[in-house]
PDB file of C-alpha atoms in Angstrom:
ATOM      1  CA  UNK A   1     -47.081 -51.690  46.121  1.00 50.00           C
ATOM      2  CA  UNK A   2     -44.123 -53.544  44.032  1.00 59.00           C
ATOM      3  CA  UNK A   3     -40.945 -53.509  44.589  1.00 63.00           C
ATOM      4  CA  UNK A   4     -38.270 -51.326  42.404  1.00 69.00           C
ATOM      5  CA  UNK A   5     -41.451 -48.682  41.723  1.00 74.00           C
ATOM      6  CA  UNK A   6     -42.183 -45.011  43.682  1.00 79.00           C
ATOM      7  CA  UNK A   7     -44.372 -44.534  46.026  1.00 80.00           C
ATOM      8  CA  UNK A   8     -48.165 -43.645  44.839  1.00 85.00           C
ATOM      9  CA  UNK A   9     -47.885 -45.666  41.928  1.00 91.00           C
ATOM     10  CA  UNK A  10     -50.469 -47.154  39.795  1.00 93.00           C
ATOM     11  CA  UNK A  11     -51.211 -50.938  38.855  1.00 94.00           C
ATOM     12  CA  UNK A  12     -54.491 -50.699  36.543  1.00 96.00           C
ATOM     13  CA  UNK A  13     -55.659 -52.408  33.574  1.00 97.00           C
ATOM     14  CA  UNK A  14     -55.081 -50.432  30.161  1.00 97.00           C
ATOM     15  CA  UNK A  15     -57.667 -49.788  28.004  1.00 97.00           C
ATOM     16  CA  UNK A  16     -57.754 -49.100  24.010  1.00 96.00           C
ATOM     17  CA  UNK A  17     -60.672 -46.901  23.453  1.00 96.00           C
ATOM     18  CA  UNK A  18     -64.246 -47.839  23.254  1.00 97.00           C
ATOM     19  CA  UNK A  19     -65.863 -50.923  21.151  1.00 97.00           C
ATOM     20  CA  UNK A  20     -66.762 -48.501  18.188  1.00 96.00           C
ATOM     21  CA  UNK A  21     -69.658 -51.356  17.347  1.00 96.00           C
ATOM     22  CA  UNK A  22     -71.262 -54.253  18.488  1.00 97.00           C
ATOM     23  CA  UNK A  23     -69.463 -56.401  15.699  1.00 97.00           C
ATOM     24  CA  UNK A  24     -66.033 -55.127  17.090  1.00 96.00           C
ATOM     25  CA  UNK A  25     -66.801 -56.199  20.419  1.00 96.00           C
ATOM     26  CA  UNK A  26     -68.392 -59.392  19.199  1.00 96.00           C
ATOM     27  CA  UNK A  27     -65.037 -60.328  17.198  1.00 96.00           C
ATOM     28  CA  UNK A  28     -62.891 -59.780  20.510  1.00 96.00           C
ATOM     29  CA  UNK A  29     -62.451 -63.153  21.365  1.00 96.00           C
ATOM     30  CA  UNK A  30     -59.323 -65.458  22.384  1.00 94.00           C
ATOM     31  CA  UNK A  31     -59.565 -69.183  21.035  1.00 93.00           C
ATOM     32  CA  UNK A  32     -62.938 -68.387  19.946  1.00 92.00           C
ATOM     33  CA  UNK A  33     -64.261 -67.508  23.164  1.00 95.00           C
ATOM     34  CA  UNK A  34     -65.517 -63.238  23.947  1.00 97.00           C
ATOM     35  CA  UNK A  35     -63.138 -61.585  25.938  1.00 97.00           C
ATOM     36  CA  UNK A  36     -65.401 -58.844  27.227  1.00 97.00           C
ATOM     37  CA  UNK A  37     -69.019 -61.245  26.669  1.00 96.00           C
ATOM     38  CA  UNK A  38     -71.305 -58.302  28.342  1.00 96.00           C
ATOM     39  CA  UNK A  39     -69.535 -55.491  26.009  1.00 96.00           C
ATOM     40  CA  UNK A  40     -71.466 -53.572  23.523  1.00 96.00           C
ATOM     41  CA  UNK A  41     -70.541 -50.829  21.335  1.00 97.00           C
ATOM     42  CA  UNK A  42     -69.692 -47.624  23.078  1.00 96.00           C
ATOM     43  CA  UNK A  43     -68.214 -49.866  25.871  1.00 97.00           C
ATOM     44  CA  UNK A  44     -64.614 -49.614  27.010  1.00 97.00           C
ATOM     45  CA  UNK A  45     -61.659 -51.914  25.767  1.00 98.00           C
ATOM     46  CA  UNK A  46     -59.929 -53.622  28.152  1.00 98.00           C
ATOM     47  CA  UNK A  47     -56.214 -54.788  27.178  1.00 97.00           C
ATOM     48  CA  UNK A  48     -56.277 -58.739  27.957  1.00 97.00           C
ATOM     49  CA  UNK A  49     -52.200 -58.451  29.002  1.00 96.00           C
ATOM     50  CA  UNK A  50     -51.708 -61.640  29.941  1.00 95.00           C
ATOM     51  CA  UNK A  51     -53.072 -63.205  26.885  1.00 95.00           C
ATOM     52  CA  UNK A  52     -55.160 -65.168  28.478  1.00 95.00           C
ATOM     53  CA  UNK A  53     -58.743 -64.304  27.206  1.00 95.00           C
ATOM     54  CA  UNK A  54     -60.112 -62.904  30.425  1.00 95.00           C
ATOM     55  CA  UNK A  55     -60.279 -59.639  32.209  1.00 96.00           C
ATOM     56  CA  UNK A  56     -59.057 -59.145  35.667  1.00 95.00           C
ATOM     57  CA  UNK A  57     -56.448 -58.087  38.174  1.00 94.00           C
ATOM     58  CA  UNK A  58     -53.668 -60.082  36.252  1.00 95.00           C
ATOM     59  CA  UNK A  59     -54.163 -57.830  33.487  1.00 96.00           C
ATOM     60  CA  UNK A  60     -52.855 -54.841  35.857  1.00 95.00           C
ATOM     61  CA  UNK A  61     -49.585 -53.137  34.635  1.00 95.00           C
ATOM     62  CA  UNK A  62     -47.465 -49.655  36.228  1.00 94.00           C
ATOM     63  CA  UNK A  63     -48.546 -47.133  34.816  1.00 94.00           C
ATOM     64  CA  UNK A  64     -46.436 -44.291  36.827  1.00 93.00           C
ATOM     65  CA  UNK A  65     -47.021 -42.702  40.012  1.00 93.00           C
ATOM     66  CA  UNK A  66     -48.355 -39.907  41.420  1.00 93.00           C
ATOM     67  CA  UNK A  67     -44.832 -38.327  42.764  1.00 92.00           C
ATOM     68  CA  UNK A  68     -44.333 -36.235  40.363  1.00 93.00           C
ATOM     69  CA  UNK A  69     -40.449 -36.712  38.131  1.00 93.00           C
ATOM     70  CA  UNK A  70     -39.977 -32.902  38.777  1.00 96.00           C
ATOM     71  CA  UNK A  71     -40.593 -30.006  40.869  1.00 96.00           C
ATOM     72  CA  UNK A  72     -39.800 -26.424  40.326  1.00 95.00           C
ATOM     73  CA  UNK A  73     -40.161 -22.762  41.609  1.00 97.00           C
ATOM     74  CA  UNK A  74     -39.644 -19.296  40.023  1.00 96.00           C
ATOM     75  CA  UNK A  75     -39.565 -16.453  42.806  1.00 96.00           C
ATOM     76  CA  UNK A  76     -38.957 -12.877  41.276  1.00 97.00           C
ATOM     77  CA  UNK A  77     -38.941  -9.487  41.876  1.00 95.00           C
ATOM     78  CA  UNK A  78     -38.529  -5.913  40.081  1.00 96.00           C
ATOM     79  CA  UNK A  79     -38.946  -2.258  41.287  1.00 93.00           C
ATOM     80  CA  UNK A  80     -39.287   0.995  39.178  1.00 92.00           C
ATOM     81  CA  UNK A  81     -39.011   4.292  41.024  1.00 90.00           C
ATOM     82  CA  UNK A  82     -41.782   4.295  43.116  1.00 91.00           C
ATOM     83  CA  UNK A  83     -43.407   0.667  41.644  1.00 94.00           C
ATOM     84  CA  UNK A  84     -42.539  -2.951  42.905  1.00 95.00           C
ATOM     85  CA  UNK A  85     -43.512  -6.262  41.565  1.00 96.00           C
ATOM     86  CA  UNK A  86     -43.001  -9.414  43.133  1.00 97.00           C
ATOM     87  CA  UNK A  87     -44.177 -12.672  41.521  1.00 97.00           C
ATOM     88  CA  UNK A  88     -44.031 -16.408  42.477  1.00 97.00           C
ATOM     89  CA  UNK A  89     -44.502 -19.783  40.201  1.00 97.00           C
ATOM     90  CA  UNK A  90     -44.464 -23.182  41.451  1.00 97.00           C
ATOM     91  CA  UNK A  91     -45.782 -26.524  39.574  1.00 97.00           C
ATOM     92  CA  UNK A  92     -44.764 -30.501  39.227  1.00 96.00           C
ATOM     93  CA  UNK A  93     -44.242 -32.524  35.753  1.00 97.00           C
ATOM     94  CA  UNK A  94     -44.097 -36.207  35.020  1.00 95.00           C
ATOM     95  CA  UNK A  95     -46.716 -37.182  37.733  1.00 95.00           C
ATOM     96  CA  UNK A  96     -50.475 -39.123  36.780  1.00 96.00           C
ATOM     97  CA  UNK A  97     -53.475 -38.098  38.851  1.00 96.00           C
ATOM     98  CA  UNK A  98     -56.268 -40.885  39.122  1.00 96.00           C
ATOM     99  CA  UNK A  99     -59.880 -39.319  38.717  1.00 96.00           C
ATOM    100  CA  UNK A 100     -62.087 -40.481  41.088  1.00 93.00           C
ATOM    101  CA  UNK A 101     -64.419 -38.158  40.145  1.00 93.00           C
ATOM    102  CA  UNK A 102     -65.212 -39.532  36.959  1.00 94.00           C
ATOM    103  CA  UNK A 103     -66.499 -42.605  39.090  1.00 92.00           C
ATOM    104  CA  UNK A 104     -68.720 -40.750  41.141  1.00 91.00           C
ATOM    105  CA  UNK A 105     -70.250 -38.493  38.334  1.00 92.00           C
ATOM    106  CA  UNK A 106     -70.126 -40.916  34.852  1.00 93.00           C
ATOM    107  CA  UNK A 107     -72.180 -43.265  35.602  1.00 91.00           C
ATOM    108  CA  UNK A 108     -75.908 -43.175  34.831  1.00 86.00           C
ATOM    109  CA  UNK A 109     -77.126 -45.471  37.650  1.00 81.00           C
ATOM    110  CA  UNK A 110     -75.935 -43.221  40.699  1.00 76.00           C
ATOM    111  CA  UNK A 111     -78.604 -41.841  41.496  1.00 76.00           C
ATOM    112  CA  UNK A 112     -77.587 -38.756  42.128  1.00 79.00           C
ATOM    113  CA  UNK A 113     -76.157 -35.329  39.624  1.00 87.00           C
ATOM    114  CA  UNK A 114     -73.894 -36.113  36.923  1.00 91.00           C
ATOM    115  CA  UNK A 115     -71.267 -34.339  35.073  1.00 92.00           C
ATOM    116  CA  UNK A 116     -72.148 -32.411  32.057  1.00 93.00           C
ATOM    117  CA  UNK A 117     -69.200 -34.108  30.632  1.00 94.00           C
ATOM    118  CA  UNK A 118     -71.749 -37.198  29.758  1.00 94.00           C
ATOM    119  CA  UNK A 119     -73.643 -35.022  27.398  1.00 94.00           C
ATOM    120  CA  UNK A 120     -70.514 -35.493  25.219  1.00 95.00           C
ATOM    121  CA  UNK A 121     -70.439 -39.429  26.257  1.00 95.00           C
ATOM    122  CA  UNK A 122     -70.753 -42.058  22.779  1.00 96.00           C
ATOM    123  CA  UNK A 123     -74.475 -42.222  23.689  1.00 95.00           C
ATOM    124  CA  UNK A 124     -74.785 -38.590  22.334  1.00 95.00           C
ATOM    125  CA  UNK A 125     -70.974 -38.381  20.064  1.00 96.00           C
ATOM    126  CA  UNK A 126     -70.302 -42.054  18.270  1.00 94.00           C
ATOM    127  CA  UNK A 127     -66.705 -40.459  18.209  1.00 95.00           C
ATOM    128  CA  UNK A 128     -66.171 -39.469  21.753  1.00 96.00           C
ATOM    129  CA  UNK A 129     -63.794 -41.598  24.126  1.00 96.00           C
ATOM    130  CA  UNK A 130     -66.554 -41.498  26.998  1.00 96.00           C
ATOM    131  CA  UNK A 131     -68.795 -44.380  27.397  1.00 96.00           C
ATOM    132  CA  UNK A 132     -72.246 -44.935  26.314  1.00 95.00           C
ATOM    133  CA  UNK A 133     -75.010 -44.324  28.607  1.00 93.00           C
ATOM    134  CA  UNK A 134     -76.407 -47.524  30.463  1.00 91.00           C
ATOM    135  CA  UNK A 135     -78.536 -47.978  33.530  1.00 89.00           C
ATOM    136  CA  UNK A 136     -76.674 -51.434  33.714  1.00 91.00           C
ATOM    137  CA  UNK A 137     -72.615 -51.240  33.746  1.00 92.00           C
ATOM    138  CA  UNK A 138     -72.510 -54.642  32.507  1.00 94.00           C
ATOM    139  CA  UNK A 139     -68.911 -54.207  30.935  1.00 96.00           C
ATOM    140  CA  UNK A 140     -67.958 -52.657  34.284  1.00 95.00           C
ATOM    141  CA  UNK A 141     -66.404 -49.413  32.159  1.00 96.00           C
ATOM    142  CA  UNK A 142     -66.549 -47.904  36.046  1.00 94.00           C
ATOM    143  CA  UNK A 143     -66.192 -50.636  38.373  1.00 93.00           C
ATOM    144  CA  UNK A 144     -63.067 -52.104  36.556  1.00 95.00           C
ATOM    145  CA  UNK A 145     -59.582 -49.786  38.134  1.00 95.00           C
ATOM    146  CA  UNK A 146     -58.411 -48.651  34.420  1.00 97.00           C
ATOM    147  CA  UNK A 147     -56.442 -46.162  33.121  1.00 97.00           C
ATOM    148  CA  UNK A 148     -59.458 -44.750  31.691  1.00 97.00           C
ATOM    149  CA  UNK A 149     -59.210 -42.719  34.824  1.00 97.00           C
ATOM    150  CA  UNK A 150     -55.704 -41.781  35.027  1.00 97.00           C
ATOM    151  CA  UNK A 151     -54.406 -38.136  33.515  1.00 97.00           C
ATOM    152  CA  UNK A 152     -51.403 -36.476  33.252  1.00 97.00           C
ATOM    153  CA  UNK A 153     -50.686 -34.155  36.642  1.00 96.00           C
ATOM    154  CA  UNK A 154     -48.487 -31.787  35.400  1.00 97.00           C
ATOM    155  CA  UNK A 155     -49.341 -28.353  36.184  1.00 97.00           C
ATOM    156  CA  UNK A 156     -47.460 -24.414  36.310  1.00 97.00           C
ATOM    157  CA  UNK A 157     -49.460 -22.308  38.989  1.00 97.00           C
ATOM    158  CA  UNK A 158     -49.031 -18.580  39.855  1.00 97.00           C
ATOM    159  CA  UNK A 159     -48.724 -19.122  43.265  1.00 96.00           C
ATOM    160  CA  UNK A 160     -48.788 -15.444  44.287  1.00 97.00           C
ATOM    161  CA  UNK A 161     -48.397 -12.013  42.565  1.00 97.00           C
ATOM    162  CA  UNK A 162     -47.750  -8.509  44.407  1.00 97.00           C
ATOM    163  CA  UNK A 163     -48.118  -5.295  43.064  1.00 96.00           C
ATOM    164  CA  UNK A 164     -47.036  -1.867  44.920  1.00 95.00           C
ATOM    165  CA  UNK A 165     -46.772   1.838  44.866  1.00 94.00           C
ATOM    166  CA  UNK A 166     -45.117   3.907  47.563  1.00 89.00           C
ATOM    167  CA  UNK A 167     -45.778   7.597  47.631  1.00 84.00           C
ATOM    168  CA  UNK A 168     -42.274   9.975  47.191  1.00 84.00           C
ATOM    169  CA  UNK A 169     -40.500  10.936  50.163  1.00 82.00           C
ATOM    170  CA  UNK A 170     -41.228  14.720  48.630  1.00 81.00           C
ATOM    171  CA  UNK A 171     -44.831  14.408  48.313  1.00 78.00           C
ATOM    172  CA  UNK A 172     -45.256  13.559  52.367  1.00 73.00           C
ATOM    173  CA  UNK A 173     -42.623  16.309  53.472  1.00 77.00           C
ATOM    174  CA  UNK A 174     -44.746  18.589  51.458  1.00 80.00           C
ATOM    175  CA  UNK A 175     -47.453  17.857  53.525  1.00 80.00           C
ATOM    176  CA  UNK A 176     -45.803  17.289  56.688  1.00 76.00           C
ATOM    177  CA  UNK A 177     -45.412  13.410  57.173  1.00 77.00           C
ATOM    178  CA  UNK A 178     -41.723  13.872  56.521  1.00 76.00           C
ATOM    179  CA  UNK A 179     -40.263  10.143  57.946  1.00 75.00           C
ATOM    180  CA  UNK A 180     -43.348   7.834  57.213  1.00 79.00           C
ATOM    181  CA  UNK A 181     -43.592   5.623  54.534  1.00 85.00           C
ATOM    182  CA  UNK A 182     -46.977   4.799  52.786  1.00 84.00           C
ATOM    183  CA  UNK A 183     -47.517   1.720  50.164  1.00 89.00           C
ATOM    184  CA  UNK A 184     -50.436   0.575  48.260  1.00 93.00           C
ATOM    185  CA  UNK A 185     -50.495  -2.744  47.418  1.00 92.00           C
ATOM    186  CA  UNK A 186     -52.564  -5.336  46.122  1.00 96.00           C
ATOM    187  CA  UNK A 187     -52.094  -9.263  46.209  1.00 96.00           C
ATOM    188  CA  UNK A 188     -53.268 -12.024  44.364  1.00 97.00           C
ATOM    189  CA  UNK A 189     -52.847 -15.941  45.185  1.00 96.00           C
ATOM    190  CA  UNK A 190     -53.326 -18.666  42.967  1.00 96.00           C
ATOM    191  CA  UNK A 191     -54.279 -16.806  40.741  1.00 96.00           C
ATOM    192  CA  UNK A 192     -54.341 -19.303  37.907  1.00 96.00           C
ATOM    193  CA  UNK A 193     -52.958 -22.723  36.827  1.00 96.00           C
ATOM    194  CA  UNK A 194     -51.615 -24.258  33.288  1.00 97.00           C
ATOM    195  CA  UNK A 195     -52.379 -28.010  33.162  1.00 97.00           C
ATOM    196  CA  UNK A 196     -54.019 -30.733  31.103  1.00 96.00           C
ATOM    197  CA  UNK A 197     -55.623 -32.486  33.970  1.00 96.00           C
ATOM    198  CA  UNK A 198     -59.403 -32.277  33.247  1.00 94.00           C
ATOM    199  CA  UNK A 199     -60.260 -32.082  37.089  1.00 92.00           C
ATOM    200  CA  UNK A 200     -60.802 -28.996  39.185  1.00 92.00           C
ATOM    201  CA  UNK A 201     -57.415 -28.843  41.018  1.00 94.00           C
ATOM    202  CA  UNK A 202     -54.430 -30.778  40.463  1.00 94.00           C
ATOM    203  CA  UNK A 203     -53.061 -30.636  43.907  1.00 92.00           C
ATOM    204  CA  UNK A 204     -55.186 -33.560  44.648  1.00 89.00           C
ATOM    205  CA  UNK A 205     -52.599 -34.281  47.600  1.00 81.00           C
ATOM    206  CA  UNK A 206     -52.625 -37.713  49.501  1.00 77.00           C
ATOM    207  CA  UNK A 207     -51.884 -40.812  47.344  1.00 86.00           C
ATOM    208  CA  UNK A 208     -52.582 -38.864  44.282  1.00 91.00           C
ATOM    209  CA  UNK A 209     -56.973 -40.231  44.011  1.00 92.00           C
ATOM    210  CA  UNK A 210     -58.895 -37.046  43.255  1.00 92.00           C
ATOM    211  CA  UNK A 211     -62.065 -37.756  45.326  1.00 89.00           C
ATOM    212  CA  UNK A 212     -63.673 -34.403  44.892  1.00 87.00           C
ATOM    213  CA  UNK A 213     -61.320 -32.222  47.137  1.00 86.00           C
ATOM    214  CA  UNK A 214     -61.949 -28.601  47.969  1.00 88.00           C
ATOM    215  CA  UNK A 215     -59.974 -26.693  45.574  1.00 90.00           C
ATOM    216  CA  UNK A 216     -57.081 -24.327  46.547  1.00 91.00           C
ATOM    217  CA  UNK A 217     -58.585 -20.980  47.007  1.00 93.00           C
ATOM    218  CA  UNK A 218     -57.976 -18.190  44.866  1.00 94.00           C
ATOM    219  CA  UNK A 219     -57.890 -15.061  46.806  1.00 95.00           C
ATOM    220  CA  UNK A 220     -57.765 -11.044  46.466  1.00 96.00           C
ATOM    221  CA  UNK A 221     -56.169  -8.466  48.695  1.00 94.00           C
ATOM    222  CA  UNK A 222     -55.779  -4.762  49.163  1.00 92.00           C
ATOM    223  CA  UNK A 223     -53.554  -3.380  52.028  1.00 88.00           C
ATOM    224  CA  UNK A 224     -52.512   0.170  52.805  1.00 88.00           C
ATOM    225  CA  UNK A 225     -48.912  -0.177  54.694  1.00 83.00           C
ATOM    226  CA  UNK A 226     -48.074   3.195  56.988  1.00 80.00           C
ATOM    227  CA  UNK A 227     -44.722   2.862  58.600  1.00 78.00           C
ATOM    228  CA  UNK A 228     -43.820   6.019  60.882  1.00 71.00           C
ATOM    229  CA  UNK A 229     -39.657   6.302  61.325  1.00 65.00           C
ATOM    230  CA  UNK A 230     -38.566   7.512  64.305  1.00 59.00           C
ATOM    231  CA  UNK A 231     -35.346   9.897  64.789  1.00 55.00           C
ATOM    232  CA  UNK A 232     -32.995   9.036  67.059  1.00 53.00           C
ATOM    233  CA  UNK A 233     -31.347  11.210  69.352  1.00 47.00           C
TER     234      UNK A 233
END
């Protein structure tokens, strides 16, 4: 934490790409000395901030927070003889999300299932912006806290949407329910969500790391609603 910033906010190292060959990341030196001496092409670049021709925490900037800038709501509804629609939006803008996941499933000396995103990594793509393969991590692309791992948070959600249809007063007279009501409706929630954040949910909560959380639930529902009125008198 430092002072004058938001809460959740993020001090990492900035990159600038990957070494796109081993020449490049040969000639990255500061008063002839290698900045990154382990790096190889297909490697990440690490911003040396401070100018002083090694990598480490000194070379940590802000690089914005995870409370998001803005929040906002849309609630709406709209009824046509016998049909009613009720909607509800909700999302956050200006916020970064840090991708833990990336740490957990990148790396090719886990041990354990990776993401198919690797299949796309410079190994495979000399043009991609995902580092090469390696049993070693010798450049620490995954141990070092970088913005490689940081992504925009923003997101627009359909939080819920409600569709109904309530049979005529006529039609249940005619058949001798006159006084009770009877609506069909059907419900959706989170039903789906507009973002650029590459994980699977970004409601990540807590202090904004996405460790692999349990995604909010999308969910279905079909309700018959009898309501009997009762005379008075």
């Amino acid at each position: 934490y430092m002072g004058g910033q938001s809460w959740y906010s993020y001090y990492l190292i900035p990159t600038d790409g990957l070494f796109r060959s081993n020449e490049e990341a040969e000639t990255y030196v500061k008063d002839g000395q290698r900045i990154q001496p382990n790096a190889k092409a297909g490697d990440i670049k690490f911003k040396d901030t401070n100018n002083d021709g090694i990598i480490n925490d000194k070379d940590r900037v802000y690089m914005g927070s995870y409370m998001p800038k803005y929040t906002f709501a849309l609630n709406g509804s709209v009824s046509w003889n016998n049909f009613d629609v009720a909607f509800q939006f909700q999302g956050v803008a200006g916020n970064k999300i840090f991708n833990g996941v990336k740490v957990m499933t990148y790396p090719s000396d886990q041990g354990f299932n990776m993401s198919t995103d690797v299949l796309d990594s410079y190994s495979y793509n000399p043009s991609s912006n995902i580092p090469r393969l390696a049993m070693k991590d010798e450049n620490k692309n995954y141990s070092t806290v970088s913005d490689f791992f940081l992504e925009n948070g923003s997101y627009l959600r359909m939080k819920n949407l409600t569709i109904g249809y309530s049979l005529p007063k006529s039609l249940m007279a005619s058949i001798g329910c006159s006084g009770t009501n009877v609506r069909f409706y059907a419900t959706g929630e989170n039903l789906f969500t507009i973002t650029k954040y590459s994980g699977i949910d970004p409601e990540v909560g807590g202090n904004g790391l996405d460790g692999g959380k349990y995604p909010v639930a999308r969910i279905f529902l079909s309700l018959i609603h009898i309501c009997r009125c009762r005379r008075r008198g």
